[in-house]
mmCIF file of C-alpha atoms and ligand atoms in Angstrom:
data_model
loop_
_atom_site.group_PDB
_atom_site.id
_atom_site.type_symbol
_atom_site.label_atom_id
_atom_site.label_comp_id
_atom_site.label_asym_id
_atom_site.label_seq_id
_atom_site.Cartn_x
_atom_site.Cartn_y
_atom_site.Cartn_z
ATOM 1 C CA MET A 23 0.000 0.000 0.000
ATOM 2 C CA THR A 24 1.304 3.474 -0.823
ATOM 3 C CA THR A 25 2.139 5.691 2.084
ATOM 4 C CA THR A 26 1.302 9.323 1.417
ATOM 5 C CA ILE A 27 3.282 11.872 3.389
ATOM 6 C CA MET A 28 2.433 15.551 3.575
ATOM 7 C CA VAL A 29 5.459 17.832 3.815
ATOM 8 C CA ALA A 30 4.231 21.189 5.114
ATOM 9 C CA GLY A 31 6.965 23.630 4.127
ATOM 10 C CA GLY A 32 8.173 21.384 1.285
ATOM 11 C CA ALA A 33 9.303 24.384 -0.807
ATOM 12 C CA GLY A 34 11.741 25.492 1.885
ATOM 13 C CA TYR A 35 15.373 24.613 2.478
ATOM 14 C CA ILE A 36 14.959 21.534 4.669
ATOM 15 C CA GLY A 37 11.517 20.691 3.248
ATOM 16 C CA SER A 38 12.785 20.416 -0.341
ATOM 17 C CA HIS A 39 15.488 17.979 0.795
ATOM 18 C CA MET A 40 12.876 16.056 2.786
ATOM 19 C CA VAL A 41 10.744 15.672 -0.337
ATOM 20 C CA GLN A 42 13.784 14.447 -2.269
ATOM 21 C CA THR A 43 14.494 11.743 0.346
ATOM 22 C CA LEU A 44 10.868 10.585 0.488
ATOM 23 C CA LEU A 45 10.569 10.339 -3.306
ATOM 24 C CA ALA A 46 13.846 8.404 -3.487
ATOM 25 C CA GLU A 47 12.321 5.927 -1.010
ATOM 26 C CA ASN A 48 9.162 5.627 -3.158
ATOM 27 C CA TYR A 49 6.806 7.461 -0.827
ATOM 28 C CA ASP A 50 3.896 9.362 -2.315
ATOM 29 C CA VAL A 51 4.423 13.020 -1.433
ATOM 30 C CA VAL A 52 2.078 15.969 -1.006
ATOM 31 C CA ILE A 53 3.636 19.405 -0.501
ATOM 32 C CA VAL A 54 1.781 22.208 1.267
ATOM 33 C CA ASP A 55 3.517 25.572 1.189
ATOM 34 C CA ASN A 56 2.482 29.224 0.899
ATOM 35 C CA LEU A 57 5.879 30.182 -0.594
ATOM 36 C CA SER A 58 6.295 32.906 2.055
ATOM 37 C CA THR A 59 9.962 31.990 2.530
ATOM 38 C CA GLY A 60 10.174 29.009 0.161
ATOM 39 C CA HIS A 61 10.696 28.896 -3.587
ATOM 40 C CA ARG A 62 8.499 27.658 -6.419
ATOM 41 C CA GLN A 63 11.629 26.353 -8.131
ATOM 42 C CA ALA A 64 12.384 24.187 -5.083
ATOM 43 C CA VAL A 65 9.036 22.382 -5.421
ATOM 44 C CA ASN A 66 9.748 18.884 -6.693
ATOM 45 C CA PRO A 67 7.531 18.205 -9.742
ATOM 46 C CA GLN A 68 7.179 14.540 -8.717
ATOM 47 C CA ALA A 69 5.153 15.604 -5.668
ATOM 48 C CA ARG A 70 1.606 17.036 -5.689
ATOM 49 C CA PHE A 71 1.841 20.692 -4.696
ATOM 50 C CA TYR A 72 -0.913 22.620 -2.911
ATOM 51 C CA GLU A 73 -0.059 26.292 -2.630
ATOM 52 C CA GLY A 74 -1.651 27.737 0.492
ATOM 53 C CA ASP A 75 -1.316 28.623 4.143
ATOM 54 C CA THR A 76 -1.542 26.093 6.961
ATOM 55 C CA ARG A 77 -3.470 28.667 9.017
ATOM 56 C CA ASP A 78 -6.229 28.595 6.391
ATOM 57 C CA ARG A 79 -8.815 26.038 7.561
ATOM 58 C CA GLN A 80 -10.689 25.909 4.232
ATOM 59 C CA PHE A 81 -7.477 25.320 2.347
ATOM 60 C CA LEU A 82 -6.425 22.507 4.692
ATOM 61 C CA GLU A 83 -9.907 20.980 4.473
ATOM 62 C CA LYS A 84 -9.513 20.809 0.704
ATOM 63 C CA VAL A 85 -6.093 19.165 0.878
ATOM 64 C CA PHE A 86 -7.011 16.622 3.571
ATOM 65 C CA SER A 87 -10.258 15.747 1.728
ATOM 66 C CA GLN A 88 -8.497 15.188 -1.583
ATOM 67 C CA GLU A 89 -5.532 13.263 -0.217
ATOM 68 C CA LYS A 90 -5.316 10.206 2.030
ATOM 69 C CA ILE A 91 -2.464 11.344 4.253
ATOM 70 C CA THR A 92 -0.686 8.823 6.500
ATOM 71 C CA ALA A 93 1.709 11.223 8.220
ATOM 72 C CA VAL A 94 2.480 14.937 8.276
ATOM 73 C CA ILE A 95 6.028 16.308 8.362
ATOM 74 C CA HIS A 96 5.762 19.813 9.789
ATOM 75 C CA MET A 97 8.516 22.104 8.481
ATOM 76 C CA ASP A 98 6.458 25.227 7.793
ATOM 77 C CA ALA A 99 7.481 27.865 10.262
ATOM 78 C CA PHE A 100 9.200 31.198 10.443
ATOM 79 C CA SER A 101 12.679 30.763 11.913
ATOM 80 C CA ILE A 102 14.728 33.972 11.940
ATOM 81 C CA VAL A 103 15.680 34.604 15.560
ATOM 82 C CA PRO A 104 16.306 38.406 15.463
ATOM 83 C CA GLU A 105 13.105 38.935 13.476
ATOM 84 C CA SER A 106 11.214 36.967 16.122
ATOM 85 C CA VAL A 107 12.524 39.323 18.784
ATOM 86 C CA GLN A 108 11.372 42.364 16.766
ATOM 87 C CA GLU A 109 8.024 40.855 15.736
ATOM 88 C CA PRO A 110 7.042 38.166 18.260
ATOM 89 C CA LEU A 111 3.381 38.116 17.252
ATOM 90 C CA LYS A 112 4.270 37.321 13.648
ATOM 91 C CA TYR A 113 6.013 34.210 14.993
ATOM 92 C CA PHE A 114 3.298 33.111 17.384
ATOM 93 C CA ASP A 115 0.708 33.697 14.656
ATOM 94 C CA ASN A 116 2.436 31.721 11.917
ATOM 95 C CA ASN A 117 4.043 29.003 13.992
ATOM 96 C CA VAL A 118 1.573 28.380 16.808
ATOM 97 C CA ILE A 119 -1.706 29.099 14.966
ATOM 98 C CA GLY A 120 -0.438 27.108 11.978
ATOM 99 C CA MET A 121 0.096 24.146 14.293
ATOM 100 C CA VAL A 122 -3.405 24.501 15.799
ATOM 101 C CA THR A 123 -5.138 24.387 12.412
ATOM 102 C CA LEU A 124 -2.939 21.577 11.124
ATOM 103 C CA LEU A 125 -3.602 19.404 14.187
ATOM 104 C CA GLU A 126 -7.345 20.168 13.919
ATOM 105 C CA ALA A 127 -7.336 18.990 10.303
ATOM 106 C CA MET A 128 -5.347 15.892 11.244
ATOM 107 C CA GLN A 129 -7.809 15.039 13.985
ATOM 108 C CA LYS A 130 -10.794 15.561 11.730
ATOM 109 C CA HIS A 131 -9.318 13.451 8.936
ATOM 110 C CA ASP A 132 -7.948 10.678 11.142
ATOM 111 C CA VAL A 133 -4.255 11.291 10.480
ATOM 112 C CA HIS A 134 -2.331 9.785 13.361
ATOM 113 C CA TYR A 135 1.321 10.764 12.908
ATOM 114 C CA ILE A 136 3.238 14.021 12.869
ATOM 115 C CA ILE A 137 6.995 14.619 12.697
ATOM 116 C CA PHE A 138 7.907 18.110 13.787
ATOM 117 C CA SER A 139 10.934 20.309 13.005
ATOM 118 C CA SER A 140 11.885 21.591 16.419
ATOM 119 C CA THR A 141 15.099 23.324 17.318
ATOM 120 C CA ALA A 142 18.036 23.677 19.678
ATOM 121 C CA ALA A 143 16.604 27.165 20.310
ATOM 122 C CA THR A 144 14.062 25.541 22.652
ATOM 123 C CA PHE A 145 16.920 25.024 25.124
ATOM 124 C CA GLY A 146 18.015 28.663 25.294
ATOM 125 C CA ASN A 147 21.327 28.697 27.164
ATOM 126 C CA PRO A 148 21.692 24.983 27.889
ATOM 127 C CA THR A 149 22.627 23.835 31.375
ATOM 128 C CA LYS A 150 25.224 21.382 30.019
ATOM 129 C CA ILE A 151 27.065 20.410 26.847
ATOM 130 C CA PRO A 152 26.347 18.157 25.000
ATOM 131 C CA VAL A 153 22.630 18.880 25.275
ATOM 132 C CA GLY A 154 20.549 15.803 26.092
ATOM 133 C CA ASP A 155 17.009 15.124 24.910
ATOM 134 C CA THR A 156 15.527 15.598 28.376
ATOM 135 C CA ASP A 157 17.622 18.584 29.483
ATOM 136 C CA PRO A 158 15.669 21.647 30.692
ATOM 137 C CA GLN A 159 14.182 23.794 27.933
ATOM 138 C CA ASP A 160 14.156 27.505 28.543
ATOM 139 C CA PRO A 161 14.050 29.508 25.302
ATOM 140 C CA ILE A 162 15.549 32.991 25.160
ATOM 141 C CA ASN A 163 13.721 34.277 22.090
ATOM 142 C CA PRO A 164 10.155 34.150 20.680
ATOM 143 C CA TYR A 165 11.172 31.765 17.882
ATOM 144 C CA GLY A 166 12.419 29.152 20.378
ATOM 145 C CA GLU A 167 9.398 29.797 22.599
ATOM 146 C CA SER A 168 6.992 29.263 19.688
ATOM 147 C CA LYS A 169 8.628 25.909 18.932
ATOM 148 C CA LEU A 170 8.502 24.819 22.569
ATOM 149 C CA ILE A 171 4.803 25.725 22.722
ATOM 150 C CA MET A 172 4.301 23.589 19.622
ATOM 151 C CA GLU A 173 6.060 20.646 21.298
ATOM 152 C CA TYR A 174 3.781 21.061 24.334
ATOM 153 C CA MET A 175 0.690 21.336 22.123
ATOM 154 C CA MET A 176 1.476 18.037 20.471
ATOM 155 C CA ARG A 177 1.824 16.348 23.880
ATOM 156 C CA TRP A 178 -1.672 17.385 24.937
ATOM 157 C CA VAL A 179 -3.129 16.560 21.542
ATOM 158 C CA ASP A 180 -1.589 13.079 21.751
ATOM 159 C CA GLN A 181 -3.152 12.615 25.179
ATOM 160 C CA ALA A 182 -6.583 13.800 24.026
ATOM 161 C CA TYR A 183 -6.827 12.417 20.472
ATOM 162 C CA GLY A 184 -3.987 9.901 20.144
ATOM 163 C CA ILE A 185 -2.113 11.810 17.440
ATOM 164 C CA LYS A 186 1.451 10.534 17.877
ATOM 165 C CA PHE A 187 4.415 12.840 17.342
ATOM 166 C CA VAL A 188 8.168 12.869 17.086
ATOM 167 C CA ALA A 189 9.786 16.268 17.639
ATOM 168 C CA LEU A 190 13.254 16.479 16.108
ATOM 169 C CA ARG A 191 15.296 19.318 17.525
ATOM 170 C CA TYR A 192 17.829 20.247 14.899
ATOM 171 C CA PHE A 193 21.016 21.974 15.848
ATOM 172 C CA ASN A 194 22.632 23.782 12.857
ATOM 173 C CA ALA A 195 21.212 22.421 9.617
ATOM 174 C CA ALA A 196 23.744 22.830 6.824
ATOM 175 C CA GLY A 197 24.791 21.589 3.392
ATOM 176 C CA ALA A 198 22.776 20.626 0.347
ATOM 177 C CA LEU A 199 21.897 17.677 -1.852
ATOM 178 C CA ALA A 200 25.342 16.548 -3.076
ATOM 179 C CA ASP A 201 24.591 17.195 -6.774
ATOM 180 C CA GLY A 202 23.917 20.860 -5.964
ATOM 181 C CA SER A 203 20.441 20.798 -7.559
ATOM 182 C CA ILE A 204 18.675 22.090 -4.434
ATOM 183 C CA GLY A 205 20.106 24.008 -1.512
ATOM 184 C CA GLU A 206 19.806 26.756 1.056
ATOM 185 C CA ASP A 207 18.363 30.083 -0.101
ATOM 186 C CA HIS A 208 16.921 32.088 2.789
ATOM 187 C CA ARG A 209 16.134 35.768 2.170
ATOM 188 C CA PRO A 210 17.518 37.421 4.135
ATOM 189 C CA GLU A 211 20.245 34.848 4.782
ATOM 190 C CA THR A 212 21.402 34.806 8.394
ATOM 191 C CA HIS A 213 23.189 31.435 8.557
ATOM 192 C CA LEU A 214 26.951 31.215 8.767
ATOM 193 C CA ILE A 215 27.879 28.778 5.983
ATOM 194 C CA PRO A 216 25.824 30.367 3.154
ATOM 195 C CA ILE A 217 27.085 33.800 4.232
ATOM 196 C CA ILE A 218 30.684 32.551 4.118
ATOM 197 C CA LEU A 219 30.124 31.120 0.616
ATOM 198 C CA ARG A 220 28.509 34.354 -0.495
ATOM 199 C CA THR A 221 31.672 36.111 0.659
ATOM 200 C CA ALA A 222 33.776 33.539 -1.209
ATOM 201 C CA VAL A 223 32.179 34.558 -4.523
ATOM 202 C CA GLY A 224 32.480 38.274 -3.751
ATOM 203 C CA GLU A 225 28.764 38.939 -3.171
ATOM 204 C CA GLN A 226 29.734 40.588 0.071
ATOM 205 C CA ALA A 227 33.074 42.108 0.929
ATOM 206 C CA GLU A 228 33.799 40.257 4.167
ATOM 207 C CA LEU A 229 32.395 37.922 6.767
ATOM 208 C CA LYS A 230 31.515 39.573 10.033
ATOM 209 C CA ILE A 231 32.502 37.278 12.897
ATOM 210 C CA TYR A 232 30.000 38.122 15.594
ATOM 211 C CA GLY A 233 32.243 38.199 18.645
ATOM 212 C CA ASP A 234 35.578 36.579 19.512
ATOM 213 C CA ASP A 235 35.344 36.910 23.286
ATOM 214 C CA TYR A 236 33.167 33.882 24.021
ATOM 215 C CA GLN A 237 34.182 31.157 26.468
ATOM 216 C CA THR A 238 35.625 28.887 23.766
ATOM 217 C CA PRO A 239 39.228 28.020 22.793
ATOM 218 C CA ASP A 240 39.433 30.575 19.940
ATOM 219 C CA GLY A 241 36.806 32.929 21.383
ATOM 220 C CA THR A 242 34.206 32.367 18.635
ATOM 221 C CA ASN A 243 30.927 30.469 19.065
ATOM 222 C CA ILE A 244 30.938 26.707 18.703
ATOM 223 C CA ARG A 245 28.026 25.065 16.909
ATOM 224 C CA ASP A 246 27.018 21.564 15.865
ATOM 225 C CA TYR A 247 26.553 21.454 12.079
ATOM 226 C CA VAL A 248 24.411 18.587 10.839
ATOM 227 C CA HIS A 249 23.854 17.776 7.176
ATOM 228 C CA VAL A 250 20.380 18.424 5.834
ATOM 229 C CA MET A 251 20.194 14.978 4.181
ATOM 230 C CA ASP A 252 21.057 13.324 7.499
ATOM 231 C CA LEU A 253 18.188 15.294 9.043
ATOM 232 C CA THR A 254 15.806 14.013 6.386
ATOM 233 C CA GLN A 255 16.904 10.414 7.090
ATOM 234 C CA ALA A 256 15.996 10.904 10.744
ATOM 235 C CA HIS A 257 12.506 12.042 9.694
ATOM 236 C CA LEU A 258 12.051 8.938 7.603
ATOM 237 C CA LEU A 259 13.081 6.779 10.559
ATOM 238 C CA ALA A 260 10.716 8.748 12.793
ATOM 239 C CA VAL A 261 7.781 8.032 10.463
ATOM 240 C CA GLN A 262 8.652 4.320 10.578
ATOM 241 C CA TYR A 263 9.055 4.480 14.367
ATOM 242 C CA LEU A 264 5.527 5.860 14.776
ATOM 243 C CA GLN A 265 4.065 3.457 12.230
ATOM 244 C CA ALA A 266 5.552 0.642 14.356
ATOM 245 C CA GLY A 267 3.320 1.814 17.213
ATOM 246 C CA GLN A 268 5.990 3.490 19.361
ATOM 247 C CA ALA A 269 5.278 6.316 21.795
ATOM 248 C CA SER A 270 5.549 10.039 21.089
ATOM 249 C CA THR A 271 8.950 11.487 21.908
ATOM 250 C CA CYS A 272 11.598 14.141 21.167
ATOM 251 C CA PHE A 273 15.153 13.738 19.899
ATOM 252 C CA ASN A 274 18.073 16.132 19.587
ATOM 253 C CA LEU A 275 19.632 15.932 16.142
ATOM 254 C CA GLY A 276 23.211 17.022 15.681
ATOM 255 C CA SER A 277 26.522 15.480 14.766
ATOM 256 C CA SER A 278 27.722 15.532 18.394
ATOM 257 C CA THR A 279 30.778 17.534 17.356
ATOM 258 C CA GLY A 280 31.278 21.271 17.492
ATOM 259 C CA PHE A 281 33.123 23.746 15.294
ATOM 260 C CA SER A 282 33.891 27.370 16.001
ATOM 261 C CA VAL A 283 33.086 30.168 13.559
ATOM 262 C CA LYS A 284 36.804 30.498 12.824
ATOM 263 C CA GLU A 285 37.137 26.752 12.178
ATOM 264 C CA ILE A 286 34.219 26.829 9.733
ATOM 265 C CA LEU A 287 35.794 29.810 7.996
ATOM 266 C CA GLN A 288 39.129 27.981 7.685
ATOM 267 C CA ALA A 289 37.439 24.873 6.281
ATOM 268 C CA ALA A 290 35.522 27.003 3.754
ATOM 269 C CA ARG A 291 38.714 28.748 2.638
ATOM 270 C CA LYS A 292 40.259 25.345 1.984
ATOM 271 C CA ILE A 293 37.283 24.016 0.028
ATOM 272 C CA THR A 294 36.627 27.094 -2.092
ATOM 273 C CA GLY A 295 40.267 28.060 -2.574
ATOM 274 C CA GLN A 296 39.189 31.648 -1.911
ATOM 275 C CA PRO A 297 40.690 33.976 0.712
ATOM 276 C CA ILE A 298 37.233 34.897 2.198
ATOM 277 C CA PRO A 299 38.040 38.101 4.071
ATOM 278 C CA ALA A 300 36.680 38.268 7.614
ATOM 279 C CA GLN A 301 36.586 40.795 10.396
ATOM 280 C CA VAL A 302 35.605 40.514 14.025
ATOM 281 C CA ALA A 303 32.418 42.488 14.738
ATOM 282 C CA PRO A 304 30.426 43.033 17.943
ATOM 283 C CA ARG A 305 28.388 40.166 19.345
ATOM 284 C CA ARG A 306 25.059 39.727 17.548
ATOM 285 C CA GLY A 307 23.203 39.172 20.829
ATOM 286 C CA GLY A 308 21.495 36.035 22.100
ATOM 287 C CA ASP A 309 24.234 33.623 20.934
ATOM 288 C CA PRO A 310 25.098 30.936 23.527
ATOM 289 C CA ASP A 311 28.867 30.169 23.690
ATOM 290 C CA ILE A 312 28.567 26.522 22.697
ATOM 291 C CA LEU A 313 25.753 24.333 21.362
ATOM 292 C CA ILE A 314 26.400 20.652 20.752
ATOM 293 C CA ALA A 315 23.778 17.925 20.654
ATOM 294 C CA ASP A 316 23.940 14.613 22.412
ATOM 295 C CA ASN A 317 22.577 12.413 19.612
ATOM 296 C CA THR A 318 22.973 9.086 21.450
ATOM 297 C CA ARG A 319 19.245 8.504 21.896
ATOM 298 C CA ALA A 320 18.347 9.287 18.268
ATOM 299 C CA LYS A 321 21.009 6.816 17.155
ATOM 300 C CA LYS A 322 19.918 4.145 19.599
ATOM 301 C CA ILE A 323 16.145 4.400 19.360
ATOM 302 C CA LEU A 324 15.621 5.537 15.773
ATOM 303 C CA GLY A 325 18.681 3.723 14.440
ATOM 304 C CA TRP A 326 19.837 7.058 12.964
ATOM 305 C CA LYS A 327 23.230 6.868 11.244
ATOM 306 C CA PRO A 328 24.340 10.311 10.111
ATOM 307 C CA ARG A 329 26.520 9.880 7.017
ATOM 308 C CA TYR A 330 28.184 13.283 7.050
ATOM 309 C CA ASP A 331 30.573 13.207 10.005
ATOM 310 C CA ASN A 332 33.032 15.661 8.481
ATOM 311 C CA VAL A 333 32.304 19.373 8.370
ATOM 312 C CA GLU A 334 34.356 19.804 5.187
ATOM 313 C CA ASP A 335 32.069 17.386 3.344
ATOM 314 C CA ILE A 336 29.082 19.371 4.590
ATOM 315 C CA ILE A 337 30.560 22.645 3.343
ATOM 316 C CA GLN A 338 31.520 21.006 0.032
ATOM 317 C CA THR A 339 27.858 20.164 -0.682
ATOM 318 C CA ALA A 340 26.793 23.738 0.126
ATOM 319 C CA TRP A 341 29.555 24.933 -2.221
ATOM 320 C CA ASN A 342 28.274 22.618 -4.988
ATOM 321 C CA TRP A 343 24.870 24.298 -4.675
ATOM 322 C CA LYS A 344 26.368 27.787 -4.590
ATOM 323 C CA GLN A 345 28.475 27.196 -7.686
ATOM 324 C CA LYS A 346 25.516 25.830 -9.646
ATOM 325 C CA HIS A 347 23.130 28.550 -8.406
ATOM 326 C CA PRO A 348 25.174 31.668 -7.729
ATOM 327 C CA GLN A 349 22.005 33.784 -7.449
ATOM 328 C CA GLY A 350 19.999 31.079 -5.645
ATOM 329 C CA TYR A 351 16.536 30.179 -6.899
ATOM 330 C CA GLN A 352 15.007 32.297 -9.651
ATOM 331 C CA ASP A 353 11.506 32.315 -8.107
HETATM 332 P P1 LIG B 415 12.505 27.740 5.232
HETATM 333 O O1 LIG B 415 12.041 29.123 5.526
HETATM 334 O O2 LIG B 415 13.430 27.536 4.082
HETATM 335 O O3 LIG B 415 11.248 26.782 5.024
HETATM 336 C C1 LIG B 415 9.996 26.969 5.623
HETATM 337 C C2 LIG B 415 8.938 26.706 4.550
HETATM 338 O O4 LIG B 415 7.641 26.794 5.150
HETATM 339 C C3 LIG B 415 8.974 27.740 3.430
HETATM 340 O O5 LIG B 415 8.891 27.095 2.185
HETATM 341 C C4 LIG B 415 7.742 28.611 3.694
HETATM 342 O O6 LIG B 415 7.232 29.192 2.511
HETATM 343 C C5 LIG B 415 6.803 27.622 4.350
HETATM 344 N N1 LIG B 415 5.817 28.215 5.271
HETATM 345 C C6 LIG B 415 6.060 29.019 6.340
HETATM 346 N N2 LIG B 415 4.913 29.336 6.958
HETATM 347 C C7 LIG B 415 3.915 28.713 6.268
HETATM 348 C C8 LIG B 415 2.501 28.647 6.417
HETATM 349 N N3 LIG B 415 1.868 29.288 7.399
HETATM 350 N N4 LIG B 415 1.802 27.904 5.539
HETATM 351 C C9 LIG B 415 2.422 27.233 4.522
HETATM 352 N N5 LIG B 415 3.745 27.272 4.328
HETATM 353 C C10 LIG B 415 4.491 28.000 5.198
HETATM 354 O O7 LIG B 415 13.136 27.192 6.573
HETATM 355 P P2 LIG B 415 14.088 25.928 6.821
HETATM 356 O O8 LIG B 415 15.443 26.425 7.151
HETATM 357 O O9 LIG B 415 13.895 24.933 5.742
HETATM 358 O O10 LIG B 415 13.466 25.363 8.166
HETATM 359 C C11 LIG B 415 12.437 24.389 8.136
HETATM 360 C C12 LIG B 415 11.987 24.087 9.549
HETATM 361 O O11 LIG B 415 13.097 23.618 10.293
HETATM 362 C C13 LIG B 415 11.444 25.301 10.294
HETATM 363 O O12 LIG B 415 10.322 24.881 11.023
HETATM 364 C C14 LIG B 415 12.571 25.685 11.241
HETATM 365 O O13 LIG B 415 12.063 26.232 12.409
HETATM 366 C C15 LIG B 415 13.216 24.339 11.508
HETATM 367 N N6 LIG B 415 14.643 24.448 11.864
HETATM 368 C C16 LIG B 415 15.556 24.912 10.959
HETATM 369 C C17 LIG B 415 16.904 24.996 11.322
HETATM 370 C C18 LIG B 415 17.944 25.488 10.342
HETATM 371 O O14 LIG B 415 19.149 25.474 10.716
HETATM 372 N N7 LIG B 415 17.593 25.893 9.124
HETATM 373 C C19 LIG B 415 17.315 24.611 12.606
HETATM 374 C C20 LIG B 415 16.349 24.146 13.498
HETATM 375 C C21 LIG B 415 15.024 24.050 13.120
HETATM 376 N N1 LIG B 416 27.798 34.015 12.604
HETATM 377 C C1 LIG B 416 28.792 34.948 12.330
HETATM 378 N N2 LIG B 416 28.644 35.743 11.227
HETATM 379 C C2 LIG B 416 27.559 35.648 10.387
HETATM 380 C C3 LIG B 416 26.557 34.687 10.678
HETATM 381 C C4 LIG B 416 26.714 33.887 11.802
HETATM 382 O O1 LIG B 416 29.764 35.069 13.062
HETATM 383 O O2 LIG B 416 27.469 36.420 9.417
HETATM 384 C C5 LIG B 416 27.966 33.145 13.789
HETATM 385 C C6 LIG B 416 26.843 33.279 14.791
HETATM 386 O O3 LIG B 416 27.122 34.310 15.711
HETATM 387 C C7 LIG B 416 26.844 31.892 15.427
HETATM 388 C C8 LIG B 416 27.312 30.958 14.305
HETATM 389 O O4 LIG B 416 27.921 31.811 13.333
HETATM 390 O O5 LIG B 416 27.800 31.847 16.451
HETATM 391 C C9 LIG B 416 26.189 30.179 13.671
HETATM 392 O O6 LIG B 416 25.165 31.117 13.333
HETATM 393 P P1 LIG B 416 23.887 30.718 12.478
HETATM 394 O O7 LIG B 416 23.042 31.942 12.324
HETATM 395 O O8 LIG B 416 24.310 30.021 11.227
HETATM 396 O O9 LIG B 416 23.149 29.630 13.362
HETATM 397 P P2 LIG B 416 22.581 29.689 14.879
HETATM 398 O O10 LIG B 416 23.574 28.933 15.693
HETATM 399 O O11 LIG B 416 22.430 31.120 15.270
HETATM 400 O O12 LIG B 416 21.282 28.985 14.761
#
């Protein structure tokens, strides 16, 4: 029997890679996306695409009536931290209300499984490194708060209606499909690796290193970069985990290794062969010194085996995408 998976946010960075993985595994895929931050060009033509907003009940009713969905992969959210601080209501509206209407539609149409893109931002300044799945969550910005609320919502909805969930808290998603056909194109771009590669091709004059006085060996922030295709594999395993009748749960997804901003810059210089000018700038605000995931549980329970364990390979795939699409997507 065909399993139909809805990818909400399937025109976005991680969503488009998710769709690619599902299609490669012969799943039937439905994409729901309002293209607010995603790209029409990133929509895989092998999937059925419904353009619309997950907050729109009539729109969702149409999609869930036309399609027999087995599981929803929820990747449709706003995720720019500084913007969330400036405009918190925009974030609670899109992220939290979007989750309410989606769960309502799932309940009405008897869809029992949801896999949710959560984030390391739900932890705020973690109490220990590496960050474990059950460590205290205490977000320090509205984006992280909105995602934590969504995790809590799913718990209550499971209790009341039996909709099972897996929340996957990504650390720093990075890289692209190795052939460079799809990749990361956020506008504005705030993430380190695409900004470094933009600097490599001269689109911006220099990288600003946001602070070199953190409590780390070289003074710059340490992050856990995890390849986007490894993230999509974890989602696939999470769907199978729920289909096997397992209980709702949350996992931290990272590589379990950390790299500083300066180390990432050095690796990118090596891969691109470009000098990539950089200058230390003031702290951006709200950046914890170090974030590294403890991925032991995801490996043990889901059987997750991240294939990219080398940050240079991750950057290489992002570089493949950049070289093939210097201006990003065209629409
Ligand atoms: P993205 O902006 O590229 O993708 C989000 C997609 O959702 C876009 O295509 C957008 O058009 C769509 N969307 C947003 N609101 C919608 C709505 N109301 N209705 C329909 N479509 C809507 O972002 P991304 O980097 O691919 O992130 C995907 C998910 O992963 C997000 O939920 C984000 O919070 C989470 N996440 C990302 C990272 C990261 O490093 N990129 C880290 C942790 C968690
Ligand atoms: N960073 C930087 N310059 C940039 C963008 C990011 O120094 O132009 C740093 C940022 O301060 C953080 C790290 O790179 O320490 C990763 O930032 P990113 O926004 O990619 O991910 P985050 O960890 O904030 O989710």
